[in-house]
Amino acid sequence: MEAGSEVKLLIYDKMVHAFPIMAPLFPEAQKAMSDIAEFITASLG
C-alpha cells in the first residue's frame, strides 16, 4: 500500500485471461464479477 491504495489478489484456477466478461456463460465468471463488484463497493465506502 505504498501508494495508499488497497489491492486484492484473487486467483481462479484454470480460467482464461479476461474470463469475467463471460459471466453470462460460466458460474466461475459470475462469481468473479461478484467479487470484483464487492471489492469496488467496499473500496468506495
Coordinates of C-alpha atoms in Angstrom, one line a residue:
M1 CA 0.0 0.0 0.0
E2 CA 2.9 2.3 -0.7
A3 CA 0.6 4.5 -2.9
G4 CA -2.2 4.4 -0.4
S5 CA -4.4 2.1 -2.5
E6 CA -5.8 -1.2 -1.3
V7 CA -5.3 -4.2 -3.5
K8 CA -6.7 -7.8 -3.5
L9 CA -5.4 -10.7 -5.4
L10 CA -7.9 -13.4 -6.3
I11 CA -6.8 -16.5 -8.3
Y12 CA -9.3 -18.6 -10.2
D13 CA -7.8 -21.9 -11.3
K14 CA -8.0 -23.0 -14.9
M15 CA -9.6 -19.7 -16.1
V16 CA -8.5 -17.9 -19.3
H17 CA -7.5 -14.3 -19.4
A18 CA -10.4 -11.8 -19.0
F19 CA -12.8 -14.7 -18.2
P20 CA -15.1 -12.4 -16.1
I21 CA -16.5 -10.9 -19.3
M22 CA -18.0 -14.4 -19.9
A23 CA -20.3 -14.1 -16.8
P24 CA -23.4 -15.0 -18.8
L25 CA -21.8 -18.3 -19.7
F26 CA -19.9 -19.6 -16.7
P27 CA -20.6 -19.7 -13.0
E28 CA -17.0 -19.1 -12.2
A29 CA -17.1 -15.9 -14.3
Q30 CA -20.3 -14.8 -12.4
K31 CA -18.5 -15.3 -9.1
A32 CA -15.5 -13.3 -10.3
M33 CA -17.8 -10.4 -11.4
S34 CA -19.5 -10.5 -8.0
D35 CA -16.1 -10.5 -6.2
I36 CA -15.0 -7.5 -8.4
A37 CA -18.2 -5.6 -7.6
E38 CA -17.9 -6.3 -3.9
F39 CA -14.3 -5.0 -3.8
I40 CA -15.2 -1.9 -5.7
T41 CA -18.2 -1.2 -3.5
A42 CA -16.1 -1.7 -0.3
S43 CA -13.3 0.5 -1.7
L44 CA -15.6 3.4 -2.5
G45 CA -17.0 3.3 1.0

